[in-house]
PDB file of C-alpha atoms in Angstrom:
ATOM      1  CA  MET A   1       0.250  -0.143   0.053  1.00 96.00           C
ATOM      2  CA  ARG A   2       3.179   2.748   0.370  1.00 96.00           C
ATOM      3  CA  LEU A   3       4.368   1.789  -3.620  1.00 98.00           C
ATOM      4  CA  ALA A   4       0.006   2.237  -4.363  1.00 98.00           C
ATOM      5  CA  LEU A   5       0.236   5.824  -1.860  1.00 98.00           C
ATOM      6  CA  ASP A   6       3.675   7.110  -3.383  1.00 98.00           C
ATOM      7  CA  GLU A   7       2.087   6.713  -6.293  1.00 98.00           C
ATOM      8  CA  ALA A   8      -1.053   9.261  -4.962  1.00 98.00           C
ATOM      9  CA  ARG A   9       1.827  11.964  -4.262  1.00 98.00           C
ATOM     10  CA  LYS A  10       2.650  11.566  -7.786  1.00 97.00           C
ATOM     11  CA  ALA A  11      -0.831  11.786  -8.828  1.00 96.00           C
ATOM     12  CA  LEU A  12      -1.712  15.148  -5.898  1.00 97.00           C
ATOM     13  CA  ASP A  13       1.900  16.555  -6.377  1.00 96.00           C
ATOM     14  CA  VAL A  14       1.103  17.851 -10.454  1.00 95.00           C
ATOM     15  CA  GLY A  15      -2.712  18.303  -8.926  1.00 93.00           C
ATOM     16  CA  GLU A  16      -4.393  15.648  -9.824  1.00 95.00           C
ATOM     17  CA  PHE A  17      -6.956  13.888  -7.050  1.00 96.00           C
ATOM     18  CA  PRO A  18      -4.877  11.638  -5.325  1.00 97.00           C
ATOM     19  CA  VAL A  19      -5.411   7.735  -5.983  1.00 98.00           C
ATOM     20  CA  GLY A  20      -2.545   5.650  -6.835  1.00 98.00           C
ATOM     21  CA  CYS A  21      -3.006   2.782  -7.564  1.00 98.00           C
ATOM     22  CA  VAL A  22       0.017  -1.209  -7.391  1.00 98.00           C
ATOM     23  CA  LEU A  23      -0.492  -4.278  -9.019  1.00 98.00           C
ATOM     24  CA  VAL A  24       1.084  -7.638  -6.712  1.00 98.00           C
ATOM     25  CA  HIS A  25       1.657 -10.960  -8.018  1.00 98.00           C
ATOM     26  CA  GLU A  26       3.876 -13.036  -6.135  1.00 96.00           C
ATOM     27  CA  GLY A  27       5.422  -9.892  -4.406  1.00 96.00           C
ATOM     28  CA  ARG A  28       6.657  -8.584  -7.270  1.00 97.00           C
ATOM     29  CA  VAL A  29       5.074  -4.264  -8.446  1.00 98.00           C
ATOM     30  CA  VAL A  30       4.003  -5.455 -12.149  1.00 98.00           C
ATOM     31  CA  ALA A  31       2.243  -2.587 -12.762  1.00 98.00           C
ATOM     32  CA  ALA A  32       1.201   0.825 -11.318  1.00 98.00           C
ATOM     33  CA  GLY A  33      -0.564   4.041 -12.044  1.00 97.00           C
ATOM     34  CA  GLY A  34      -1.731   7.173 -10.436  1.00 97.00           C
ATOM     35  CA  ARG A  35      -5.255   9.367 -11.317  1.00 96.00           C
ATOM     36  CA  GLU A  36      -5.033  10.870 -14.319  1.00 95.00           C
ATOM     37  CA  ASN A  37      -7.072  14.295 -15.999  1.00 92.00           C
ATOM     38  CA  SER A  38      -9.261  14.313 -13.057  1.00 90.00           C
ATOM     39  CA  GLY A  39      -9.765  17.970 -14.080  1.00 77.00           C
ATOM     40  CA  VAL A  40     -10.582  18.119 -17.519  1.00 79.00           C
ATOM     41  CA  ASP A  41     -14.540  17.772 -17.960  1.00 77.00           C
ATOM     42  CA  GLY A  42     -16.376  14.212 -18.457  1.00 72.00           C
ATOM     43  CA  ASN A  43     -13.448  11.895 -17.725  1.00 80.00           C
ATOM     44  CA  GLU A  44     -14.125   9.815 -15.852  1.00 88.00           C
ATOM     45  CA  PHE A  45     -11.553   7.325 -17.240  1.00 91.00           C
ATOM     46  CA  ASP A  46      -8.516   7.637 -16.468  1.00 95.00           C
ATOM     47  CA  HIS A  47      -9.058   6.498 -12.581  1.00 96.00           C
ATOM     48  CA  ALA A  48      -5.933   4.856 -10.656  1.00 97.00           C
ATOM     49  CA  GLU A  49      -7.162   1.027 -11.326  1.00 98.00           C
ATOM     50  CA  ILE A  50      -7.526   2.008 -15.192  1.00 97.00           C
ATOM     51  CA  VAL A  51      -4.350   3.156 -16.267  1.00 97.00           C
ATOM     52  CA  ALA A  52      -2.805  -0.104 -13.435  1.00 98.00           C
ATOM     53  CA  LEU A  53      -4.621  -2.259 -15.343  1.00 98.00           C
ATOM     54  CA  ARG A  54      -3.597  -0.632 -19.840  1.00 97.00           C
ATOM     55  CA  ARG A  55       0.295  -0.918 -17.996  1.00 98.00           C
ATOM     56  CA  LEU A  56      -0.370  -4.545 -17.367  1.00 98.00           C
ATOM     57  CA  LEU A  57      -2.575  -5.531 -20.155  1.00 97.00           C
ATOM     58  CA  ASP A  58       0.313  -3.877 -21.920  1.00 97.00           C
ATOM     59  CA  THR A  59       3.485  -5.496 -19.917  1.00 96.00           C
ATOM     60  CA  ASN A  60       1.592  -8.867 -18.738  1.00 94.00           C
ATOM     61  CA  PRO A  61      -1.028  -9.827 -20.472  1.00 93.00           C
ATOM     62  CA  SER A  62      -0.240 -13.483 -19.605  1.00 95.00           C
ATOM     63  CA  LEU A  63       0.282 -13.115 -16.068  1.00 97.00           C
ATOM     64  CA  ASP A  64      -3.287 -15.022 -13.751  1.00 96.00           C
ATOM     65  CA  PHE A  65      -4.972 -11.912 -12.717  1.00 97.00           C
ATOM     66  CA  THR A  66      -6.502 -14.092  -9.702  1.00 96.00           C
ATOM     67  CA  GLU A  67      -2.787 -14.432  -8.504  1.00 97.00           C
ATOM     68  CA  ILE A  68      -2.894 -10.011  -8.463  1.00 98.00           C
ATOM     69  CA  ALA A  69      -3.877  -8.122  -5.284  1.00 98.00           C
ATOM     70  CA  VAL A  70      -4.840  -4.513  -6.070  1.00 98.00           C
ATOM     71  CA  TYR A  71      -4.322  -2.124  -4.225  1.00 98.00           C
ATOM     72  CA  SER A  72      -5.408   1.825  -4.486  1.00 98.00           C
ATOM     73  CA  THR A  73      -5.649   4.478  -1.999  1.00 98.00           C
ATOM     74  CA  LEU A  74      -9.035   4.351  -2.168  1.00 98.00           C
ATOM     75  CA  GLU A  75     -12.063   2.615  -2.151  1.00 98.00           C
ATOM     76  CA  PRO A  76     -12.632   1.076  -5.798  1.00 97.00           C
ATOM     77  CA  CYS A  77     -16.099   3.069  -7.135  1.00 95.00           C
ATOM     78  CA  LEU A  78     -18.015   0.898  -9.242  1.00 93.00           C
ATOM     79  CA  MET A  79     -16.322   1.564 -12.900  1.00 94.00           C
ATOM     80  CA  CYS A  80     -12.897   0.060 -11.284  1.00 96.00           C
ATOM     81  CA  PHE A  81     -14.164  -2.267  -9.025  1.00 94.00           C
ATOM     82  CA  THR A  82     -16.955  -3.735 -11.912  1.00 93.00           C
ATOM     83  CA  THR A  83     -13.163  -3.960 -14.435  1.00 94.00           C
ATOM     84  CA  LEU A  84     -11.018  -4.579 -12.345  1.00 96.00           C
ATOM     85  CA  ILE A  85     -13.313  -8.311 -11.017  1.00 94.00           C
ATOM     86  CA  LEU A  86     -14.288  -8.417 -14.998  1.00 92.00           C
ATOM     87  CA  ASN A  87     -10.631  -8.687 -15.414  1.00 94.00           C
ATOM     88  CA  GLY A  88     -10.433 -11.221 -13.230  1.00 94.00           C
ATOM     89  CA  PHE A  89      -9.183 -10.267  -9.849  1.00 96.00           C
ATOM     90  CA  ARG A  90      -9.808 -11.687  -6.631  1.00 96.00           C
ATOM     91  CA  THR A  91      -8.170 -10.104  -4.209  1.00 98.00           C
ATOM     92  CA  ILE A  92      -8.105  -6.148  -3.400  1.00 97.00           C
ATOM     93  CA  VAL A  93      -7.357  -4.271  -0.679  1.00 98.00           C
ATOM     94  CA  TYR A  94      -7.650   0.213  -0.340  1.00 98.00           C
ATOM     95  CA  GLY A  95      -6.221   2.108   2.147  1.00 98.00           C
ATOM     96  CA  TYR A  96      -9.508   5.348   1.985  1.00 98.00           C
ATOM     97  CA  GLU A  97     -13.636   4.417   2.121  1.00 98.00           C
ATOM     98  CA  ASP A  98     -15.177   6.288  -1.124  1.00 97.00           C
ATOM     99  CA  VAL A  99     -18.357   7.660   1.235  1.00 96.00           C
ATOM    100  CA  MET A 100     -19.867   8.695  -2.147  1.00 95.00           C
ATOM    101  CA  GLY A 101     -18.876   6.128  -4.911  1.00 92.00           C
ATOM    102  CA  GLY A 102     -17.274   3.245  -3.940  1.00 94.00           C
ATOM    103  CA  GLY A 103     -18.874  -0.540  -5.383  1.00 91.00           C
ATOM    104  CA  SER A 104     -16.845  -2.205  -3.188  1.00 91.00           C
ATOM    105  CA  SER A 105     -19.884  -3.074  -0.969  1.00 89.00           C
ATOM    106  CA  LEU A 106     -21.619  -4.206  -4.132  1.00 85.00           C
ATOM    107  CA  GLU A 107     -22.966  -7.596  -3.682  1.00 87.00           C
ATOM    108  CA  LEU A 108     -22.273  -9.756  -6.372  1.00 84.00           C
ATOM    109  CA  GLU A 109     -24.522 -12.877  -5.291  1.00 86.00           C
ATOM    110  CA  ARG A 110     -27.550 -10.558  -5.493  1.00 87.00           C
ATOM    111  CA  LEU A 111     -26.312 -10.451  -9.411  1.00 84.00           C
ATOM    112  CA  SER A 112     -26.564 -12.263 -12.589  1.00 88.00           C
ATOM    113  CA  PRO A 113     -24.956 -15.100 -13.194  1.00 86.00           C
ATOM    114  CA  LEU A 114     -21.762 -13.925 -14.364  1.00 84.00           C
ATOM    115  CA  TYR A 115     -21.429 -11.593 -11.075  1.00 85.00           C
ATOM    116  CA  ALA A 116     -22.898 -14.180  -8.558  1.00 85.00           C
ATOM    117  CA  SER A 117     -20.129 -16.586  -9.379  1.00 88.00           C
ATOM    118  CA  MET A 118     -17.607 -15.025  -8.102  1.00 88.00           C
ATOM    119  CA  GLN A 119     -15.687 -14.779  -4.745  1.00 91.00           C
ATOM    120  CA  VAL A 120     -13.741 -11.010  -4.483  1.00 94.00           C
ATOM    121  CA  LYS A 121     -11.905 -11.399  -1.375  1.00 96.00           C
ATOM    122  CA  VAL A 122     -12.294  -7.422  -0.189  1.00 96.00           C
ATOM    123  CA  ILE A 123      -9.563  -5.389   2.962  1.00 98.00           C
ATOM    124  CA  PRO A 124     -10.438  -2.480   3.766  1.00 97.00           C
ATOM    125  CA  GLY A 125      -8.795   0.456   5.729  1.00 97.00           C
ATOM    126  CA  VAL A 126      -5.046  -0.698   5.298  1.00 98.00           C
ATOM    127  CA  GLU A 127      -3.248   2.809   5.744  1.00 97.00           C
ATOM    128  CA  ARG A 128      -5.773   4.717   5.920  1.00 97.00           C
ATOM    129  CA  ALA A 129      -4.483   7.835   8.073  1.00 97.00           C
ATOM    130  CA  GLY A 130      -1.626   7.713   5.188  1.00 97.00           C
ATOM    131  CA  CYS A 131      -4.724   7.887   2.412  1.00 98.00           C
ATOM    132  CA  LEU A 132      -6.474   9.768   4.143  1.00 98.00           C
ATOM    133  CA  ASP A 133      -3.736  12.920   4.740  1.00 98.00           C
ATOM    134  CA  LEU A 134      -3.452  12.515   1.384  1.00 98.00           C
ATOM    135  CA  PHE A 135      -7.584  13.044   0.380  1.00 97.00           C
ATOM    136  CA  GLN A 136      -7.841  16.248   2.687  1.00 97.00           C
ATOM    137  CA  ARG A 137      -4.773  18.071   1.241  1.00 97.00           C
ATOM    138  CA  PHE A 138      -6.316  17.265  -2.188  1.00 97.00           C
ATOM    139  CA  PHE A 139      -9.954  19.046  -1.061  1.00 97.00           C
ATOM    140  CA  ARG A 140      -8.454  21.155   1.340  1.00 96.00           C
ATOM    141  CA  ASP A 141      -6.025  23.290  -1.743  1.00 95.00           C
ATOM    142  CA  GLU A 142      -8.278  25.788  -3.555  1.00 93.00           C
ATOM    143  CA  LYS A 143      -6.909  25.645  -6.477  1.00 91.00           C
ATOM    144  CA  ASN A 144      -8.694  22.310  -7.482  1.00 90.00           C
ATOM    145  CA  ASP A 145     -12.109  22.130  -8.001  1.00 89.00           C
ATOM    146  CA  TYR A 146     -12.065  17.947  -8.600  1.00 91.00           C
ATOM    147  CA  TRP A 147     -14.946  16.724  -6.361  1.00 91.00           C
ATOM    148  CA  ARG A 148     -15.382  20.030  -4.502  1.00 90.00           C
ATOM    149  CA  ASP A 149     -17.855  19.990  -2.283  1.00 92.00           C
ATOM    150  CA  SER A 150     -18.959  17.036  -2.489  1.00 95.00           C
ATOM    151  CA  PRO A 151     -19.891  14.476   0.005  1.00 96.00           C
ATOM    152  CA  LEU A 152     -16.402  12.592  -0.866  1.00 97.00           C
ATOM    153  CA  SER A 153     -15.084  16.070   0.567  1.00 97.00           C
ATOM    154  CA  GLN A 154     -17.204  16.863   2.880  1.00 97.00           C
ATOM    155  CA  TYR A 155     -16.560  13.255   4.466  1.00 97.00           C
ATOM    156  CA  THR A 156     -12.358  13.239   3.565  1.00 97.00           C
ATOM    157  CA  LEU A 157     -12.683  16.327   6.032  1.00 96.00           C
ATOM    158  CA  GLU A 158     -14.790  15.982   8.929  1.00 97.00           C
ATOM    159  CA  GLN A 159     -12.818  13.373  10.028  1.00 95.00           C
ATOM    160  CA  HIS A 160      -9.742  13.375  11.387  1.00 89.00           C
ATOM    161  CA  LEU A 161      -6.527  11.692  11.695  1.00 79.00           C
ATOM    162  CA  ASP A 162      -4.564   9.546  13.803  1.00 68.00           C
TER     163      ASP A 162
END
């Protein structure tokens, strides 16, 4: 998760939403990415998880994705969560809960057969304080207006670092 935090810091340093994602196979990082284009109107495709997945597909497409753990600083949204599980990922670890758009609590067993049979392990709250710090820094910066005044922003700014 600390490497995902590094990716998130890189994103924050260039004014992006501080989400970082690292994909780990047998203890080795096989791909990583940070949020891109968060200030571009209408672009909700370049999430850190999607950036990392694209890099993995470019460099290591033959790996068994069921053996790859996903580490993200923010709970994957519904788009990222379903993209990851449809691509075979079965372990997802995240640091900070996305109270506005998090998708990891999706009850797969209640969905169609494609999803209902999937067994996904979700591990929340890893390095939460470090992740929270980055999101608070982002939302406190007046230059950043991405998701300003959103439920996620309000919730994040009300949290206390432990």
